[in-house]
Tab-separated table of C-alpha atoms in Angstrom:
chain	number	residue	atom	x	y	z
X	1	MET	CA	-58.931	57.477	-82.174
X	2	ALA	CA	-61.068	58.131	-79.759
X	3	GLY	CA	-62.669	62.171	-80.178
X	4	HIS	CA	-64.073	63.307	-77.004
X	5	PRO	CA	-68.298	63.294	-78.075
X	6	ASP	CA	-67.506	59.583	-78.218
X	7	SER	CA	-67.387	59.745	-74.313
X	8	ARG	CA	-71.103	59.546	-72.588
X	9	ALA	CA	-69.730	61.155	-69.884
X	10	GLY	CA	-67.516	63.364	-71.728
X	11	THR	CA	-70.130	64.890	-73.213
X	12	VAL	CA	-73.428	65.334	-70.729
X	13	GLY	CA	-71.305	64.503	-68.346
X	14	ASP	CA	-69.445	66.809	-68.764
X	15	ALA	CA	-71.811	69.929	-70.498
X	16	VAL	CA	-74.815	68.472	-68.458
X	17	LEU	CA	-74.941	66.621	-65.864
X	18	LEU	CA	-71.402	67.932	-63.387
X	19	PRO	CA	-72.567	71.803	-63.609
X	20	THR	CA	-75.908	70.696	-61.655
X	21	LEU	CA	-73.966	69.106	-59.327
X	22	ALA	CA	-71.976	71.418	-58.813
X	23	ALA	CA	-75.049	74.129	-58.787
X	24	VAL	CA	-77.283	72.291	-55.975
X	25	LEU	CA	-73.927	71.491	-53.474
X	26	VAL	CA	-72.764	75.034	-53.029
X	27	ALA	CA	-76.176	76.320	-53.415
X	28	GLY	CA	-77.156	73.754	-51.060
X	29	ASN	CA	-73.536	74.292	-48.471
X	30	SER	CA	-74.340	78.237	-49.662
X	31	ALA	CA	-77.432	78.435	-47.500
X	32	MET	CA	-77.735	76.064	-45.015
X	33	ALA	CA	-73.818	77.722	-43.983
X	34	ALA	CA	-74.972	80.312	-41.094
X	35	HIS	CA	-77.838	78.328	-40.041
X	36	ALA	CA	-75.776	74.895	-39.290
X	37	ARG	CA	-72.188	76.903	-37.560
X	38	SER	CA	-74.922	78.505	-34.810
X	39	HIS	CA	-76.127	75.166	-33.895
X	40	GLU	CA	-72.386	73.447	-34.097
X	41	ARG	CA	-71.400	76.329	-31.116
X	42	GLU	CA	-74.806	75.179	-29.312
X	43	GLY	CA	-74.434	71.797	-29.815
X	44	GLY	CA	-70.938	70.520	-29.731
X	45	GLU	CA	-71.833	69.525	-33.355
X	46	ILE	CA	-68.071	68.527	-36.011
X	47	SER	CA	-67.501	71.464	-38.252
X	48	PRO	CA	-68.561	70.119	-41.554
X	49	LEU	CA	-65.089	71.455	-42.648
X	50	ARG	CA	-63.058	69.283	-40.268
X	51	LEU	CA	-64.493	66.296	-42.151
X	52	SER	CA	-64.737	67.975	-45.746
X	53	LEU	CA	-60.596	68.630	-46.359
X	54	PRO	CA	-60.283	64.827	-45.400
X	55	ILE	CA	-62.704	63.454	-47.880
X	56	ALA	CA	-62.185	66.401	-50.359
X	57	VAL	CA	-57.850	65.071	-50.068
X	58	VAL	CA	-58.184	61.299	-50.508
X	59	ALA	CA	-61.824	61.691	-54.052
X	60	GLY	CA	-58.335	64.022	-54.992
X	61	SER	CA	-55.386	60.980	-54.034
X	62	ILE	CA	-58.053	58.024	-55.765
X	63	GLY	CA	-58.751	60.717	-58.974
X	64	LEU	CA	-54.920	60.183	-59.565
X	65	ALA	CA	-54.224	57.337	-58.827
X	66	VAL	CA	-57.387	56.151	-61.979
X	67	GLN	CA	-55.009	59.304	-64.218
X	68	TYR	CA	-52.549	57.234	-63.202
X	69	ALA	CA	-53.450	53.982	-64.662
X	70	TRP	CA	-54.547	55.924	-67.948
X	71	TRP	CA	-51.620	56.776	-68.344
X	72	VAL	CA	-49.938	53.883	-68.336
X	73	ASP	CA	-52.561	50.987	-69.401
X	74	PRO	CA	-50.302	49.603	-72.121
X	75	HIS	CA	-54.098	48.058	-73.699
X	76	ALA	CA	-55.820	51.489	-73.001
X	77	THR	CA	-57.676	52.132	-76.417
X	78	PRO	CA	-56.137	55.799	-77.799
X	79	GLN	CA	-58.588	58.709	-77.666
X	80	TRP	CA	-57.715	63.059	-77.447
X	81	GLY	CA	-56.276	63.315	-74.076
X	82	ARG	CA	-54.089	60.431	-74.425
X	83	PRO	CA	-52.360	60.116	-77.899
X	84	THR	CA	-50.549	56.676	-76.638
X	85	PRO	CA	-49.135	54.603	-73.085
X	86	ARG	CA	-47.294	57.225	-70.528
X	87	HIS	CA	-48.068	60.386	-73.149
X	88	PHE	CA	-50.822	62.624	-72.739
X	89	SER	CA	-51.134	65.427	-74.741
X	90	VAL	CA	-51.325	69.195	-73.336
X	91	ALA	CA	-55.567	68.578	-74.014
X	92	GLY	CA	-54.540	65.482	-71.357
X	93	TRP	CA	-53.310	66.367	-68.637
X	94	TRP	CA	-55.388	69.499	-69.001
X	95	HIS	CA	-58.316	67.084	-68.303
X	96	ALA	CA	-56.246	65.377	-65.818
X	97	ALA	CA	-55.642	67.917	-63.454
X	98	PHE	CA	-59.463	68.986	-63.727
X	99	PHE	CA	-60.392	65.262	-63.311
X	100	VAL	CA	-58.072	65.663	-59.795
X	101	ALA	CA	-59.606	69.011	-58.838
X	102	ALA	CA	-62.991	68.318	-59.645
X	103	CYS	CA	-62.980	64.400	-57.624
X	104	ALA	CA	-62.007	66.730	-54.248
X	105	ALA	CA	-63.995	69.681	-54.496
X	106	PHE	CA	-67.691	67.597	-54.834
X	107	ALA	CA	-66.479	65.187	-52.359
X	108	GLY	CA	-65.518	68.065	-50.376
X	109	GLN	CA	-68.501	70.190	-50.935
X	110	TYR	CA	-70.982	67.390	-50.774
X	111	ALA	CA	-69.233	66.005	-47.061
X	112	SER	CA	-70.142	69.867	-45.852
X	113	LEU	CA	-73.133	69.456	-47.247
X	114	LEU	CA	-73.964	66.450	-45.646
X	115	VAL	CA	-72.223	67.863	-42.528
X	116	ARG	CA	-75.034	70.669	-42.358
X	117	LEU	CA	-77.213	68.392	-42.668
X	118	ARG	CA	-77.407	66.167	-40.199
X	119	ILE	CA	-76.844	69.065	-37.659
X	120	ALA	CA	-79.768	70.532	-39.101
X	121	ILE	CA	-81.842	67.231	-38.269
X	122	ARG	CA	-80.215	66.535	-35.080
X	123	ALA	CA	-81.284	69.979	-33.808
X	124	GLY	CA	-84.587	69.442	-35.292
X	125	ASP	CA	-84.489	71.481	-38.363
X	126	GLU	CA	-86.199	70.277	-41.541
X	127	PRO	CA	-84.479	70.936	-44.453
X	128	PHE	CA	-86.744	69.054	-47.033
X	129	VAL	CA	-89.722	71.479	-45.658
X	130	THR	CA	-89.740	73.822	-49.180
X	131	ARG	CA	-90.663	72.336	-52.702
X	132	ALA	CA	-86.996	73.683	-53.731
X	133	SER	CA	-85.464	72.156	-51.652
X	134	ARG	CA	-87.376	68.537	-52.115
X	135	ARG	CA	-86.345	69.784	-55.644
X	136	ALA	CA	-82.519	70.918	-55.683
X	137	CYS	CA	-82.192	67.430	-52.848
X	138	SER	CA	-84.756	65.004	-55.970
X	139	ALA	CA	-81.587	67.040	-59.286
X	140	GLY	CA	-78.646	66.067	-56.947
X	141	ILE	CA	-78.926	62.363	-56.452
X	142	TRP	CA	-80.421	62.452	-60.361
X	143	ALA	CA	-77.098	64.274	-61.842
X	144	PHE	CA	-75.557	62.184	-59.912
X	145	THR	CA	-76.159	58.396	-60.615
X	146	SER	CA	-77.017	59.626	-63.921
X	147	PHE	CA	-72.923	60.053	-64.754
X	148	VAL	CA	-72.373	57.549	-62.724
X	149	ALA	CA	-74.252	54.805	-65.097
X	150	LEU	CA	-72.694	56.761	-67.912
X	151	VAL	CA	-69.347	56.781	-66.943
X	152	LEU	CA	-70.183	52.623	-66.706
X	153	GLN	CA	-71.806	52.179	-69.945
X	154	ASP	CA	-68.629	53.455	-71.404
X	155	SER	CA	-66.594	51.827	-69.961
X	156	ALA	CA	-69.030	48.435	-70.258
X	157	PRO	CA	-66.654	48.356	-74.273
X	158	THR	CA	-63.958	47.736	-73.308
X	159	VAL	CA	-64.453	45.090	-70.541
X	160	GLY	CA	-62.699	41.777	-72.032
X	161	ARG	CA	-60.446	43.617	-74.448
X	162	GLY	CA	-57.453	43.725	-72.717
X	163	SER	CA	-57.632	47.635	-71.689
X	164	ALA	CA	-57.462	45.939	-67.829
X	165	ILE	CA	-55.715	48.908	-66.000
X	166	ALA	CA	-58.297	51.653	-67.042
X	167	THR	CA	-61.201	49.508	-67.414
X	168	ILE	CA	-61.404	48.828	-64.218
X	169	ALA	CA	-59.901	51.639	-61.803
X	170	THR	CA	-62.418	53.733	-63.045
X	171	ALA	CA	-65.358	51.519	-62.473
X	172	ALA	CA	-63.499	50.262	-58.937
X	173	ALA	CA	-62.889	54.378	-58.787
X	174	THR	CA	-67.160	55.218	-59.136
X	175	LEU	CA	-68.687	52.307	-57.329
X	176	ALA	CA	-66.930	52.384	-54.791
X	177	ALA	CA	-67.390	56.835	-54.700
X	178	THR	CA	-71.608	55.715	-55.771
X	179	GLY	CA	-71.698	53.808	-52.689
X	180	ALA	CA	-69.398	56.049	-50.343
X	181	ALA	CA	-71.786	58.661	-50.938
X	182	GLY	CA	-75.456	56.946	-50.778
X	183	THR	CA	-73.433	55.805	-46.939
X	184	ALA	CA	-72.783	59.474	-46.351
X	185	LEU	CA	-76.667	60.287	-46.831
X	186	VAL	CA	-78.037	57.740	-44.653
X	187	TRP	CA	-76.410	58.824	-42.346
X	188	ALA	CA	-76.758	62.368	-42.356
X	189	ALA	CA	-80.346	61.626	-42.907
X	190	GLY	CA	-79.787	59.376	-39.158
X	191	PRO	CA	-83.897	58.686	-38.251
X	192	ALA	CA	-84.791	60.718	-40.195
X	193	ARG	CA	-84.602	59.100	-43.785
X	194	SER	CA	-88.120	57.158	-44.209
X	195	GLN	CA	-89.518	60.632	-43.884
X	196	HIS	CA	-87.104	62.546	-46.422
X	197	LEU	CA	-85.321	60.772	-49.054
X	198	PRO	CA	-87.883	58.202	-50.600
X	199	ARG	CA	-89.802	60.411	-52.667
X	200	PRO	CA	-86.299	61.966	-54.282
X	201	LEU	CA	-84.508	59.022	-54.396
X	202	THR	CA	-87.062	57.664	-56.301
X	203	VAL	CA	-86.859	60.841	-58.512
X	204	GLY	CA	-83.305	60.968	-58.763
X	205	LEU	CA	-83.040	57.159	-59.827
X	206	VAL	CA	-86.007	57.129	-61.843
X	207	GLY	CA	-84.548	60.235	-64.089
X	208	ALA	CA	-80.730	58.174	-64.310
X	209	VAL	CA	-81.968	55.323	-65.081
X	210	GLY	CA	-84.597	57.219	-68.198
X	211	LEU	CA	-80.797	59.194	-69.401
X	212	ALA	CA	-78.931	55.989	-69.593
X	213	ALA	CA	-81.320	54.482	-71.115
X	214	ALA	CA	-81.749	57.670	-74.229
X	215	CYS	CA	-78.456	57.166	-74.099
X	216	HIS	CA	-77.289	53.887	-75.057
X	217	ARG	CA	-76.955	54.096	-78.591
X	218	TRP	CA	-73.824	56.736	-79.233
X	219	PRO	CA	-72.365	58.405	-80.274
X	220	PRO	CA	-76.577	59.221	-81.049
């Protein structure tokens, strides 16, 4: 039976990448909140809350669907949270609830941050003018893309070995989230994307490739 350390995303991801991403999102929203509110009142911009809440609900629903796929799949590899089909252990139920809540929270925070970023850029501000903000952007991109890479690495060995429902659901949700996150970032940056995005994207993606390569042989 697979244990928690057998998962790259469950060890490196949960211990390092998700906390890093959470810190970047919360700090970014906190730093830009007051400034964005003044521009919302002046220019009639959309409120971050009006967009982030429905996106959080959609993301949480997708997370719930992924957990259901793992619960119902008769061929998924037995592991610490799901020892048999249609049965979560106590830890498995906790993880399923955490997974759904995390999907909603990360998506909501990300949507809120992007709306505030777009408001600031449209108002003529330069959110990435400081070194700290550029590093935070690189760290967020690195954490997210690294987590995606580790999830796909964890899923790859089971492709074609019977666990189609769980594996396909996980991979599809991960790739859909990646596409949506990238598209939304380009939208938020607007005309300034060519000025602001190339460097943090390059740093983040190169770092993610390096981490994925380091975790290729697992467990280490």
